[in-house]
Coordinates of C-alpha atoms in Angstrom, one line a residue:
G622 CA -25.4 -39.5 42.1
V623 CA -29.0 -39.6 40.9
V624 CA -30.7 -36.7 39.2
G625 CA -34.4 -36.5 38.4
L626 CA -35.2 -38.4 41.6
E627 CA -34.3 -37.9 45.2
S628 CA -32.9 -41.2 46.4
E629 CA -30.5 -41.4 49.2
A630 CA -30.8 -45.2 49.1
A631 CA -29.5 -45.4 45.5
V632 CA -26.5 -43.2 46.3
R633 CA -25.7 -45.1 49.4
T634 CA -25.9 -48.4 47.4
M635 CA -23.4 -47.0 44.8
L636 CA -21.0 -45.7 47.4
G637 CA -21.3 -49.0 49.2
A638 CA -19.9 -50.8 46.1
V639 CA -16.5 -49.1 46.5
T640 CA -15.8 -49.3 50.2
Y641 CA -12.2 -50.1 49.4
R642 CA -11.7 -46.4 48.4
G643 CA -12.0 -45.3 52.0
R644 CA -14.1 -45.2 55.1
D645 CA -15.5 -41.6 54.9
E646 CA -18.5 -40.8 52.7
V647 CA -20.6 -37.7 52.1
I648 CA -24.2 -37.9 51.0
R649 CA -26.2 -34.8 50.2
P650 CA -29.9 -34.8 49.4
L651 CA -31.0 -31.9 47.2
V652 CA -34.1 -30.7 45.5
G653 CA -34.5 -33.1 42.5
A654 CA -31.2 -35.0 43.1
T655 CA -29.0 -36.8 45.6
L656 CA -25.2 -36.7 45.3
G657 CA -22.5 -38.6 47.2
L658 CA -18.8 -39.0 47.5
R659 CA -16.5 -41.6 49.1
L660 CA -13.2 -40.0 50.0
S661 CA -10.0 -41.9 49.1
S662 CA -8.2 -42.9 52.3
G663 CA -5.4 -40.4 53.1
L664 CA -5.6 -38.8 49.7
E665 CA -8.7 -36.6 49.8
S666 CA -10.4 -34.3 52.3
V667 CA -14.0 -33.0 52.6
E668 CA -12.7 -29.4 52.5
S669 CA -10.9 -29.9 49.1
Q670 CA -13.5 -32.2 47.5
V671 CA -16.9 -30.7 48.5
F672 CA -18.1 -27.2 47.7
V673 CA -21.5 -25.8 48.5
D674 CA -22.2 -22.6 46.6
E675 CA -24.2 -19.6 47.8
A676 CA -27.4 -20.8 46.0
G677 CA -27.4 -24.2 47.7
G678 CA -25.8 -25.9 44.7
L679 CA -23.2 -28.6 45.3
L680 CA -20.0 -29.6 43.6
L681 CA -18.2 -32.9 44.4
C682 CA -14.7 -33.7 43.0
A683 CA -12.9 -37.0 43.2
G684 CA -9.2 -36.6 42.5
S685 CA -7.1 -33.5 42.1
V686 CA -7.3 -30.4 39.9
M687 CA -4.3 -28.3 38.8
G688 CA -3.4 -25.6 36.3
S689 CA -4.6 -22.0 36.2
S690 CA -6.5 -19.9 33.6
D691 CA -3.3 -18.6 32.1
G692 CA -1.8 -22.0 31.8
S693 CA 0.9 -21.2 34.3
S694 CA 2.1 -23.7 36.9
G695 CA 0.5 -23.8 40.3
G696 CA -0.5 -26.1 43.1
S697 CA -2.9 -28.9 43.0
S698 CA -5.8 -26.5 43.4
G699 CA -4.7 -24.2 40.5
G700 CA -4.2 -21.2 42.6
S701 CA -7.4 -21.4 44.5
S702 CA -7.4 -21.5 48.3
G703 CA -10.5 -23.6 48.4
G704 CA -9.3 -26.8 46.9
S705 CA -10.2 -28.8 43.8
A706 CA -14.0 -28.6 44.2
S707 CA -14.1 -24.8 44.6
T708 CA -11.6 -24.4 41.8
L709 CA -13.8 -26.3 39.4
R710 CA -16.9 -24.4 40.6
D711 CA -15.1 -21.1 39.8
R712 CA -14.2 -22.5 36.4
L713 CA -17.7 -23.6 35.6
R714 CA -19.1 -20.2 36.7
R715 CA -16.7 -18.4 34.3
G716 CA -16.9 -21.1 31.6
D717 CA -13.1 -21.1 31.7
F718 CA -11.2 -24.3 31.1
L719 CA -8.0 -22.9 29.7
G720 CA -5.1 -24.7 31.3
L721 CA -7.3 -27.0 33.4
D722 CA -5.5 -30.2 34.2
G723 CA -5.2 -32.9 36.7
A724 CA -6.8 -36.3 37.4
F725 CA -10.4 -35.8 38.4
A726 CA -14.1 -36.7 38.0
A727 CA -16.5 -34.1 39.2
C728 CA -20.2 -33.3 39.3
H729 CA -22.0 -30.0 40.0
Y730 CA -25.8 -29.7 40.6
D731 CA -27.4 -26.3 40.2
V732 CA -30.5 -26.5 42.4
G733 CA -32.1 -23.4 41.0
R734 CA -31.8 -24.5 37.3
R735 CA -32.2 -28.3 38.2
T736 CA -29.1 -28.8 36.0
L737 CA -26.3 -31.4 36.4
T738 CA -22.8 -30.9 35.0
L739 CA -20.3 -33.8 34.9
L740 CA -16.6 -33.2 34.2
R741 CA -13.8 -35.6 33.4
D742 CA -10.1 -34.7 33.3
P743 CA -8.4 -33.9 30.0
F744 CA -6.6 -37.2 29.5
G745 CA -9.0 -39.6 31.2
Q746 CA -7.2 -40.9 34.2
R747 CA -10.5 -40.7 36.2
A748 CA -13.7 -42.1 34.8
V749 CA -17.4 -41.0 34.7
F750 CA -20.1 -43.6 33.9
Y751 CA -23.8 -42.8 33.5
A752 CA -27.1 -44.5 32.6
L753 CA -30.4 -42.8 31.7
R754 CA -33.6 -44.5 32.8
G755 CA -36.6 -42.5 31.6
E756 CA -35.9 -39.0 32.8
V757 CA -33.6 -40.1 35.7
L758 CA -29.8 -40.1 35.3
Y759 CA -27.6 -42.3 37.4
F760 CA -23.8 -41.6 37.4
A761 CA -20.7 -42.8 39.2
S762 CA -16.9 -42.9 38.9
E763 CA -16.8 -46.7 38.6
L764 CA -19.0 -49.1 36.5
K765 CA -19.5 -51.5 39.4
Q766 CA -21.4 -48.7 41.3
L767 CA -24.1 -48.5 38.6
L768 CA -24.3 -52.3 38.4
A769 CA -25.1 -52.4 42.1
L770 CA -28.4 -50.8 41.4
A771 CA -31.1 -53.4 41.0
E772 CA -33.2 -51.2 38.8
L773 CA -30.6 -51.2 36.1
P774 CA -30.6 -54.2 33.7
V775 CA -27.3 -55.9 33.0
A776 CA -26.7 -57.3 29.5
L777 CA -23.6 -57.4 27.3
D778 CA -23.2 -54.9 24.4
P779 CA -21.9 -57.0 21.5
L780 CA -20.4 -53.9 19.7
A781 CA -18.3 -53.1 22.7
I782 CA -17.1 -56.7 22.9
H783 CA -16.3 -56.5 19.2
A784 CA -14.1 -53.4 19.7
Y785 CA -12.4 -54.9 22.8
L786 CA -11.3 -58.0 20.8
T787 CA -9.4 -55.6 18.4
F788 CA -8.0 -53.0 20.8
S789 CA -7.7 -55.1 24.1
F790 CA -9.8 -52.3 25.7
V791 CA -13.2 -50.7 25.0
P792 CA -12.8 -47.4 23.1
G793 CA -15.3 -44.6 22.8
E794 CA -18.3 -43.7 24.9
A795 CA -19.7 -47.2 25.1
T796 CA -19.1 -49.8 27.8
P797 CA -19.6 -53.6 27.6
I798 CA -22.9 -53.1 29.4
S799 CA -25.8 -52.0 27.2
G800 CA -27.3 -48.7 28.3
V801 CA -24.3 -47.6 30.3
S802 CA -22.1 -44.9 28.7
R803 CA -18.8 -43.1 29.6
L804 CA -18.1 -39.4 29.5
P805 CA -15.1 -39.1 27.1
P806 CA -11.8 -37.5 28.5
G807 CA -11.7 -33.7 28.3
H808 CA -15.5 -33.5 28.0
R809 CA -18.4 -32.1 30.1
L810 CA -21.9 -33.5 30.2
T811 CA -25.0 -31.3 30.9
F812 CA -28.3 -32.9 32.0
K813 CA -31.5 -31.0 32.3
G814 CA -35.1 -31.9 31.9
G815 CA -34.3 -35.5 30.9
R816 CA -31.9 -34.4 28.1
I817 CA -28.2 -35.1 27.9
E818 CA -25.7 -32.9 26.0
V819 CA -22.0 -33.8 25.8
E820 CA -19.3 -31.4 24.5
P821 CA -15.5 -31.1 24.7
Y822 CA -13.7 -28.5 26.7
F823 CA -10.2 -29.7 25.6
A824 CA -8.7 -30.8 22.3
L825 CA -5.2 -31.0 21.1
E826 CA -4.6 -29.0 17.9
E827 CA -1.5 -28.6 15.7
R828 CA 0.0 -25.1 15.7
L829 CA 3.4 -25.6 14.2
I830 CA 6.2 -23.1 14.9
E831 CA 9.8 -22.8 13.7
I832 CA 12.2 -23.6 16.5
A833 CA 15.9 -24.6 16.7
P834 CA 16.5 -28.1 18.1
A835 CA 18.6 -26.7 21.0
D836 CA 15.8 -24.3 21.9
A837 CA 13.2 -27.0 21.7
A838 CA 15.3 -29.2 24.0
Q839 CA 15.6 -26.4 26.5
H840 CA 11.9 -25.7 26.4
L841 CA 11.1 -29.4 26.9
R842 CA 13.2 -29.5 30.0
R843 CA 11.5 -26.4 31.5
L844 CA 8.0 -27.7 30.8
S845 CA 8.8 -31.2 32.1
K846 CA 10.3 -29.7 35.3
A847 CA 7.1 -27.7 35.8
A848 CA 4.9 -30.7 35.1
V849 CA 6.6 -32.6 37.9
E850 CA 6.6 -29.7 40.3
R851 CA 2.8 -29.2 39.8
R852 CA 2.3 -32.8 41.0
L853 CA 4.5 -32.8 44.0
G854 CA 2.9 -33.6 47.3
A855 CA 4.6 -36.2 49.4
K856 CA 8.2 -35.7 50.8
S857 CA 9.4 -38.8 49.0
A858 CA 8.4 -40.6 45.8
A859 CA 8.1 -44.1 44.4
L860 CA 9.0 -44.4 40.7
A861 CA 8.1 -47.2 38.4
L862 CA 11.5 -47.4 36.6
S863 CA 11.6 -49.6 33.6
G864 CA 15.1 -48.6 32.3
G865 CA 13.6 -46.9 29.2
L866 CA 14.0 -43.3 28.3
D867 CA 10.6 -42.0 29.7
S868 CA 10.7 -43.4 33.2
S869 CA 14.4 -42.4 33.5
A870 CA 13.5 -38.9 32.5
V871 CA 10.8 -38.6 35.2
G872 CA 13.3 -39.9 37.7
L873 CA 15.8 -37.2 36.6
W874 CA 13.2 -34.4 37.0
L875 CA 12.1 -35.7 40.4
K876 CA 15.7 -35.6 41.5
T877 CA 16.1 -32.1 40.1
A878 CA 13.1 -31.1 42.2
G879 CA 14.9 -32.3 45.3
V880 CA 12.6 -35.3 46.0
P881 CA 14.1 -38.5 47.5
V882 CA 13.1 -41.3 45.1
T883 CA 12.9 -45.0 45.5
A884 CA 12.9 -46.9 42.2
F885 CA 10.7 -50.0 41.8
T886 CA 11.5 -52.2 38.8
L887 CA 9.7 -55.3 37.6
D888 CA 11.9 -58.4 37.4
F889 CA 10.9 -60.9 34.8
G890 CA 13.9 -63.2 35.6
A891 CA 15.4 -64.7 32.5
A892 CA 12.8 -62.9 30.3
S893 CA 13.8 -59.4 31.5
V894 CA 14.5 -57.0 28.7
E895 CA 15.4 -53.7 30.4
R896 CA 16.2 -54.7 34.0
E897 CA 20.0 -54.0 33.7
E898 CA 19.3 -50.6 32.1
A899 CA 17.0 -49.8 35.0
R900 CA 19.7 -50.8 37.4
E901 CA 22.2 -48.5 35.6
T902 CA 19.8 -45.5 35.7
A903 CA 19.0 -46.0 39.4
A904 CA 22.7 -46.1 40.2
F905 CA 23.4 -43.1 38.0
L906 CA 20.7 -41.0 39.7
G907 CA 21.6 -42.3 43.2
F908 CA 18.2 -44.0 43.8
P909 CA 17.7 -47.1 46.0
Q910 CA 16.1 -49.7 43.8
V911 CA 13.6 -52.5 44.7
L912 CA 13.2 -55.4 42.2
V913 CA 9.6 -56.6 42.2
P914 CA 9.3 -60.2 41.0
A915 CA 6.8 -60.5 38.1
D916 CA 5.4 -63.7 39.5
P917 CA 2.7 -65.3 37.3
A918 CA 1.6 -67.5 40.3
A919 CA 0.8 -64.3 42.3
I920 CA -1.1 -62.9 39.3
L921 CA -3.1 -66.1 39.2
E922 CA -3.9 -65.9 42.9
H923 CA -5.1 -62.3 42.5
L924 CA -6.7 -62.6 39.1
D925 CA -10.3 -62.0 40.1
T926 CA -9.5 -59.1 42.4
L927 CA -7.3 -57.6 39.7
V928 CA -10.0 -57.7 37.1
W929 CA -12.6 -56.4 39.6
H930 CA -10.5 -53.4 40.4
L931 CA -9.9 -52.7 36.7
D932 CA -13.6 -52.1 36.4
M933 CA -13.6 -52.3 32.6
P934 CA -11.9 -55.2 30.8
F935 CA -8.3 -54.3 29.9
G936 CA -6.7 -57.1 28.0
D937 CA -3.1 -55.9 27.9
G938 CA -0.7 -58.3 29.7
V939 CA 1.0 -55.4 31.6
T940 CA -2.0 -55.3 34.1
G941 CA -0.8 -58.2 36.1
P942 CA 2.8 -56.9 36.6
Q943 CA 1.4 -53.4 37.3
W944 CA -0.8 -54.9 40.0
L945 CA 2.3 -56.5 41.7
L946 CA 4.4 -53.4 41.4
A947 CA 1.6 -51.2 42.9
K948 CA 1.2 -53.7 45.7
A949 CA 4.9 -53.6 46.5
V950 CA 5.0 -49.8 46.5
R951 CA 2.1 -49.6 48.9
E952 CA 3.7 -52.2 51.2
A953 CA 6.8 -50.1 51.3
G954 CA 4.8 -47.3 52.8
F955 CA 4.3 -44.9 49.8
E956 CA 1.1 -43.2 48.8
T957 CA 2.0 -42.0 45.4
L958 CA 3.5 -43.8 42.4
W959 CA 5.1 -42.0 39.5
N960 CA 5.6 -43.4 36.0
G961 CA 6.9 -42.3 32.6
E962 CA 3.9 -43.1 30.5
G963 CA 3.2 -40.7 27.7
G964 CA 6.6 -40.1 26.0
D965 CA 5.7 -42.3 23.0
Q966 CA 2.4 -40.7 22.5
L967 CA 3.6 -37.1 22.8
F968 CA 6.9 -37.3 21.0
G969 CA 6.6 -39.8 18.2
G970 CA 7.5 -43.3 19.5
W971 CA 6.5 -46.9 19.0
T972 CA 3.8 -47.1 16.3
S973 CA 4.8 -43.9 14.5
K974 CA 7.6 -45.2 12.3
P975 CA 5.8 -47.9 10.4
M976 CA 2.7 -45.7 10.0
V977 CA 4.6 -42.7 8.7
A978 CA 6.7 -44.9 6.4
A979 CA 3.6 -46.3 4.9
A980 CA 2.2 -42.8 4.3
V981 CA 5.5 -41.4 2.9
F982 CA 6.7 -44.3 0.8
G983 CA 3.7 -46.4 0.1
T984 CA 0.7 -46.0 -2.1
A985 CA -1.8 -46.8 0.7
D986 CA -5.0 -44.8 0.9
E987 CA -6.6 -43.7 4.2
L988 CA -8.6 -46.9 4.5
S989 CA -5.5 -49.1 4.4
L990 CA -3.7 -46.8 6.9
E991 CA -6.6 -47.3 9.3
E992 CA -6.4 -51.1 8.7
Q993 CA -2.6 -51.0 9.5
Y994 CA -3.3 -49.1 12.7
L995 CA -5.9 -51.7 13.7
R996 CA -3.6 -54.5 13.0
S997 CA -0.9 -52.9 15.2
Y998 CA -2.8 -54.1 18.3
H999 CA -2.1 -57.7 17.4
R1000 CA -5.3 -59.2 18.9
F1001 CA -8.2 -60.5 16.8
Y1002 CA -8.5 -58.0 14.0
G1003 CA -8.9 -60.1 10.8
L1004 CA -9.7 -63.3 12.8
E1005 CA -13.4 -62.6 13.4
G1006 CA -14.5 -65.4 11.1
R1007 CA -12.6 -67.9 13.1
L1008 CA -13.3 -66.5 16.6
Y1009 CA -16.9 -65.1 16.6
G1010 CA -19.9 -67.3 17.3
P1011 CA -23.0 -66.8 15.1
D1012 CA -24.7 -64.4 17.5
L1013 CA -21.7 -62.1 17.9
A1014 CA -20.9 -62.2 14.2
A1015 CA -24.5 -61.1 13.4
S1016 CA -24.4 -58.3 15.9
V1017 CA -21.3 -56.4 14.8
S1018 CA -21.4 -53.2 12.9
P1019 CA -19.2 -52.8 9.8
G1020 CA -16.9 -49.8 10.1
L1021 CA -17.3 -49.4 13.8
R1022 CA -13.6 -49.8 14.7
R1023 CA -12.5 -47.6 11.8
G1024 CA -14.8 -45.0 13.1
F1025 CA -12.8 -44.8 16.4
I1026 CA -9.7 -44.2 14.4
A1027 CA -11.0 -42.0 11.6
R1028 CA -12.0 -39.2 13.9
F1029 CA -8.3 -38.7 14.9
L1030 CA -6.3 -40.1 12.0
G1031 CA -8.4 -38.0 9.7
D1032 CA -8.5 -34.9 11.8
E1033 CA -8.0 -32.0 9.4
R1034 CA -6.7 -29.7 12.1
Q1035 CA -3.5 -31.7 12.0
T1036 CA -1.7 -31.0 8.8
A1037 CA 1.3 -33.3 9.6
F1038 CA 0.5 -37.0 9.2
L1039 CA 2.8 -37.7 12.2
N1040 CA 0.6 -35.5 14.4
R1041 CA -2.5 -37.3 13.3
V1042 CA -0.9 -40.6 14.3
R1043 CA 0.1 -39.1 17.6
L1044 CA -3.3 -37.7 18.2
T1045 CA -4.7 -41.2 17.6
D1046 CA -2.2 -42.7 20.0
I1047 CA -3.0 -40.2 22.7
S1048 CA -6.7 -40.4 22.3
L1049 CA -7.0 -44.2 22.1
K1050 CA -3.9 -45.9 23.6
G1051 CA -3.3 -43.1 26.1
S1052 CA -6.6 -41.7 27.3
Q1053 CA -8.6 -44.9 26.9
N1054 CA -6.1 -47.5 27.9
I1055 CA -2.8 -46.5 29.5
L1056 CA -4.1 -43.7 31.9
P1057 CA -7.3 -45.3 33.2
R1058 CA -5.5 -48.7 33.5
A1059 CA -2.6 -47.3 35.5
G1060 CA -5.0 -45.3 37.7
R1061 CA -7.1 -48.3 38.5
M1062 CA -4.2 -50.5 39.4
A1063 CA -2.8 -47.8 41.7
A1064 CA -6.2 -47.1 43.3
A1065 CA -6.6 -50.8 44.1
H1066 CA -3.8 -50.4 46.6
G1067 CA -4.8 -47.0 47.9
L1068 CA -2.2 -45.2 45.8
S1069 CA -2.5 -42.1 43.6
V1070 CA -0.5 -42.3 40.3
Q1071 CA 1.3 -39.3 38.8
M1072 CA 2.1 -39.3 35.0
P1073 CA 3.8 -36.0 34.4
L1074 CA 4.3 -36.6 30.7
F1075 CA 0.5 -36.6 30.2
D1076 CA 0.6 -32.9 31.2
R1077 CA -1.7 -30.5 29.4
A1078 CA 0.8 -27.7 28.9
L1079 CA 3.5 -30.2 27.7
A1080 CA 1.1 -32.0 25.4
E1081 CA -0.2 -28.7 23.8
W1082 CA 3.4 -27.5 23.3
S1083 CA 4.3 -30.9 21.7
F1084 CA 1.8 -30.1 18.9
T1085 CA 3.7 -27.0 18.0
L1086 CA 6.9 -28.9 17.2
P1087 CA 7.9 -29.7 13.6
P1088 CA 7.6 -33.4 13.0
A1089 CA 11.3 -33.8 12.3
L1090 CA 12.0 -32.9 16.0
K1091 CA 9.9 -36.0 17.0
L1092 CA 10.7 -38.6 14.4
H1093 CA 14.2 -37.6 13.0
G1094 CA 14.9 -40.1 10.3
S1095 CA 14.6 -43.4 12.2
C1096 CA 15.3 -41.8 15.6
E1097 CA 12.1 -41.7 17.7
K1098 CA 11.5 -39.0 20.3
Y1099 CA 14.4 -37.0 19.0
V1100 CA 13.7 -33.8 20.9
M1101 CA 13.3 -35.7 24.1
K1102 CA 16.7 -37.3 23.6
L1103 CA 18.3 -34.0 22.8
A1104 CA 16.9 -32.7 26.1
L1105 CA 18.2 -35.6 28.1
Q1106 CA 21.6 -36.1 26.5
N1107 CA 24.5 -35.4 29.0
R1108 CA 22.0 -35.7 31.8
L1109 CA 21.4 -39.4 31.6
P1110 CA 23.7 -42.3 30.5
K1111 CA 24.3 -42.2 26.8
E1112 CA 23.2 -45.9 26.5
I1113 CA 19.8 -45.0 28.0
V1114 CA 19.2 -41.9 25.9
W1115 CA 20.2 -43.1 22.5
R1116 CA 19.4 -46.8 22.4
R1117 CA 16.2 -47.9 20.5
K1118 CA 13.0 -48.6 22.5
F1119 CA 12.3 -52.1 23.6
G1120 CA 9.2 -51.7 25.9
M1121 CA 8.0 -54.0 28.6
S1122 CA 8.1 -57.6 27.3
V1123 CA 5.7 -59.7 29.4
P1124 CA 6.3 -63.4 28.7
L1125 CA 2.5 -64.1 28.4
T1126 CA 2.8 -67.2 26.3
D1127 CA 5.1 -68.9 28.8
W1128 CA 2.8 -67.8 31.6
M1129 CA -0.4 -68.9 29.9
F1130 CA 1.0 -72.4 29.4
G1131 CA 2.6 -72.4 32.8
A1132 CA 1.4 -70.8 36.0
L1133 CA -1.8 -69.3 34.4
R1134 CA -2.8 -72.5 32.7
P1135 CA -5.3 -73.6 35.4
A1136 CA -7.4 -70.5 34.9
M1137 CA -7.1 -70.7 31.2
E1138 CA -8.2 -74.3 31.0
E1139 CA -11.2 -73.7 33.2
R1140 CA -12.4 -70.3 32.0
L1141 CA -11.7 -71.0 28.3
S1142 CA -12.8 -74.6 28.2
E1143 CA -15.2 -75.7 25.5
T1144 CA -17.9 -75.9 28.2
A1145 CA -17.3 -72.3 29.4
V1146 CA -16.9 -70.9 25.9
S1147 CA -20.1 -72.6 24.7
S1148 CA -22.0 -71.4 27.8
R1149 CA -21.0 -67.8 27.2
G1150 CA -22.0 -68.0 23.6
L1151 CA -19.6 -65.4 22.2
F1152 CA -17.0 -67.5 20.5
Q1153 CA -16.5 -70.6 18.4
P1154 CA -15.2 -73.2 20.9
E1155 CA -13.1 -74.9 18.2
Y1156 CA -10.9 -71.9 17.6
V1157 CA -10.5 -71.1 21.3
R1158 CA -9.5 -74.8 21.7
E1159 CA -6.8 -74.4 19.0
L1160 CA -5.4 -71.4 20.9
R1161 CA -5.3 -73.4 24.2
L1162 CA -3.4 -76.2 22.4
G1163 CA -0.8 -73.6 21.3
K1164 CA -1.9 -73.2 17.7
D1165 CA -1.8 -69.7 16.5
V1166 CA -2.1 -68.0 13.1
A1167 CA 0.3 -69.8 10.7
S1168 CA 1.9 -66.6 9.5
E1169 CA 2.5 -65.2 13.0
T1170 CA 6.2 -65.0 13.7
R1171 CA 6.2 -63.8 17.3
R1172 CA 5.3 -66.5 19.8
R1173 CA 4.2 -63.9 22.3
R1174 CA 1.1 -63.0 20.2
L1175 CA -0.5 -66.4 21.2
G1176 CA -0.2 -65.5 24.9
E1177 CA -1.6 -62.0 24.2
R1178 CA -4.7 -63.4 22.6
L1179 CA -5.3 -66.0 25.3
W1180 CA -4.8 -63.4 28.0
A1181 CA -7.3 -61.0 26.3
L1182 CA -9.9 -63.9 26.2
L1183 CA -9.1 -64.9 29.8
V1184 CA -9.6 -61.3 31.1
L1185 CA -12.8 -60.9 29.2
E1186 CA -14.3 -64.2 30.6
T1187 CA -13.2 -63.3 34.1
W1188 CA -14.7 -59.8 33.7
C1189 CA -18.0 -61.3 32.4
R1190 CA -18.2 -63.6 35.4
L1191 CA -17.7 -60.7 37.8
F1192 CA -19.6 -57.9 36.1
V1193 CA -22.4 -59.6 34.2
D1194 CA -23.0 -62.8 36.1
G1195 CA -22.1 -61.1 39.4
R1196 CA -23.2 -57.5 38.7
G1197 CA -19.8 -56.2 39.9
R1198 CA -20.2 -57.5 43.4
P1199 CA -17.0 -57.7 45.5
V1200 CA -15.0 -60.9 45.3
A1201 CA -13.7 -62.6 48.4
V1202 CA -10.2 -63.4 47.3
P1203 CA -6.7 -62.2 48.2
G1204 CA -5.6 -58.7 47.2
V1205 CA -6.8 -56.3 49.9
G1206 CA -6.7 -52.6 49.0
A1207 CA -5.6 -49.9 51.5
G1208 CA -9.2 -48.9 52.2
G1209 CA -10.3 -52.4 53.1
A1210 CA -11.1 -55.8 51.6
P1211 CA -12.9 -55.5 48.2

């Protein structure tokens, strides 16, 4: 949409940048604004996504809304007969966001007050981008839509690039394009008279209670079952089954809900870590299983299209395999893909143990805890002197990256240190990486993605649990394991977490090498002007940090640089224009 100017041409241009989403579009000129929506093929309808109020105002909603004002379970429209758009309009009118959940981006324009409201879902699966030019606000659900507007300048924001090189994604409200911002998850934006105000409507807050382990396990089962049932739609489900605890749990709850499930598991060949566990879980639950080859040659073939669909640069190596899995799910005829993301963030897995150990047994102050958290991403934190070129080095801001962490790791509402770590994981790795990345890879193939562990009621309840029910000695996600014991194989429930191990180093020096050598060549790096060609050349020759003991880190760093250069070519040099390469989404060629 555009507010402060009536421009059907601008809205049509922005909708035209995402034709892969579907064939049907709605464009509504209003007094002082023009709004538009492209409906996702087979997933959205005009009746559920568009609402005109009695005063002539308009609300558009991309995605689905669920939850009711009392936090109880309900259908996708949260108990309203009018669909997601009318549900949100009712909520806005009442100022009631209690229990509001789902995966949505929405806009409402009040004609009488000449006021725009933008909303983004609590955990950030859907995105909202905006740019202010004078007193005119342009906004869209994908960055490439804004870049399609000739009136908006396109230049890199060095601070966003600086953050990306540490996190492998861009955190916060900034984007890599100067002058373009993002609405944070769980926030609403109000625009009136040329002024922007942004405020949260959702925040996780610790409210610890005393509860017996058995009671907590029972409550977790009830909330998880409700989270799955709220998201049910199709008569059958595709499940991304890794063989770990979280995806196995989602499979169990889908089966309990009576949904026929087909499991899709990535097959990394000899490098597979959890393939046999996934096979065991699928057999135990009675699911047919499809092994999807994680073929780096196919990732190379689709690299430009993959990065184009990501919209923002996401430098985690799982994006390529996620692309292939979503493609296989769509080709099998499914419209919805379920996954088990969220268990680590909600219930104390993965990064929690070393962070908590440092706080309990070490003498580290808050500053060193932040540094430890930054180093846990294993990209270029601490290597800036070797990587950054003079211009990038001169542009970075001291303390920027710590600032992203401090607002969560230092949140005084969370008295338990474990909860501050979990809040940081949810707010950064979850809401700004895992959810939008998974959503983008699914949408590229015309799929919706359901992540029931990122459920608002479940997340809020998890912040009432005593820390010992999450990290019990060295046992991660203790309450979740109690809830699932005797319901899944013992070997699945109680074994330690391994996670998806993508053999990126082998891939970068194998099938992905042609792209690496061309896009990270000394000529290409010098031309881009961000990095020191000599250091990138060392990485391409297989030389990593001398103290690095894990060979996979070399591949992770090279992949992050490859994705960034590919993204720059598509979104800076090419202003986000579609790429004519393989990888057709369900709504048409990108």
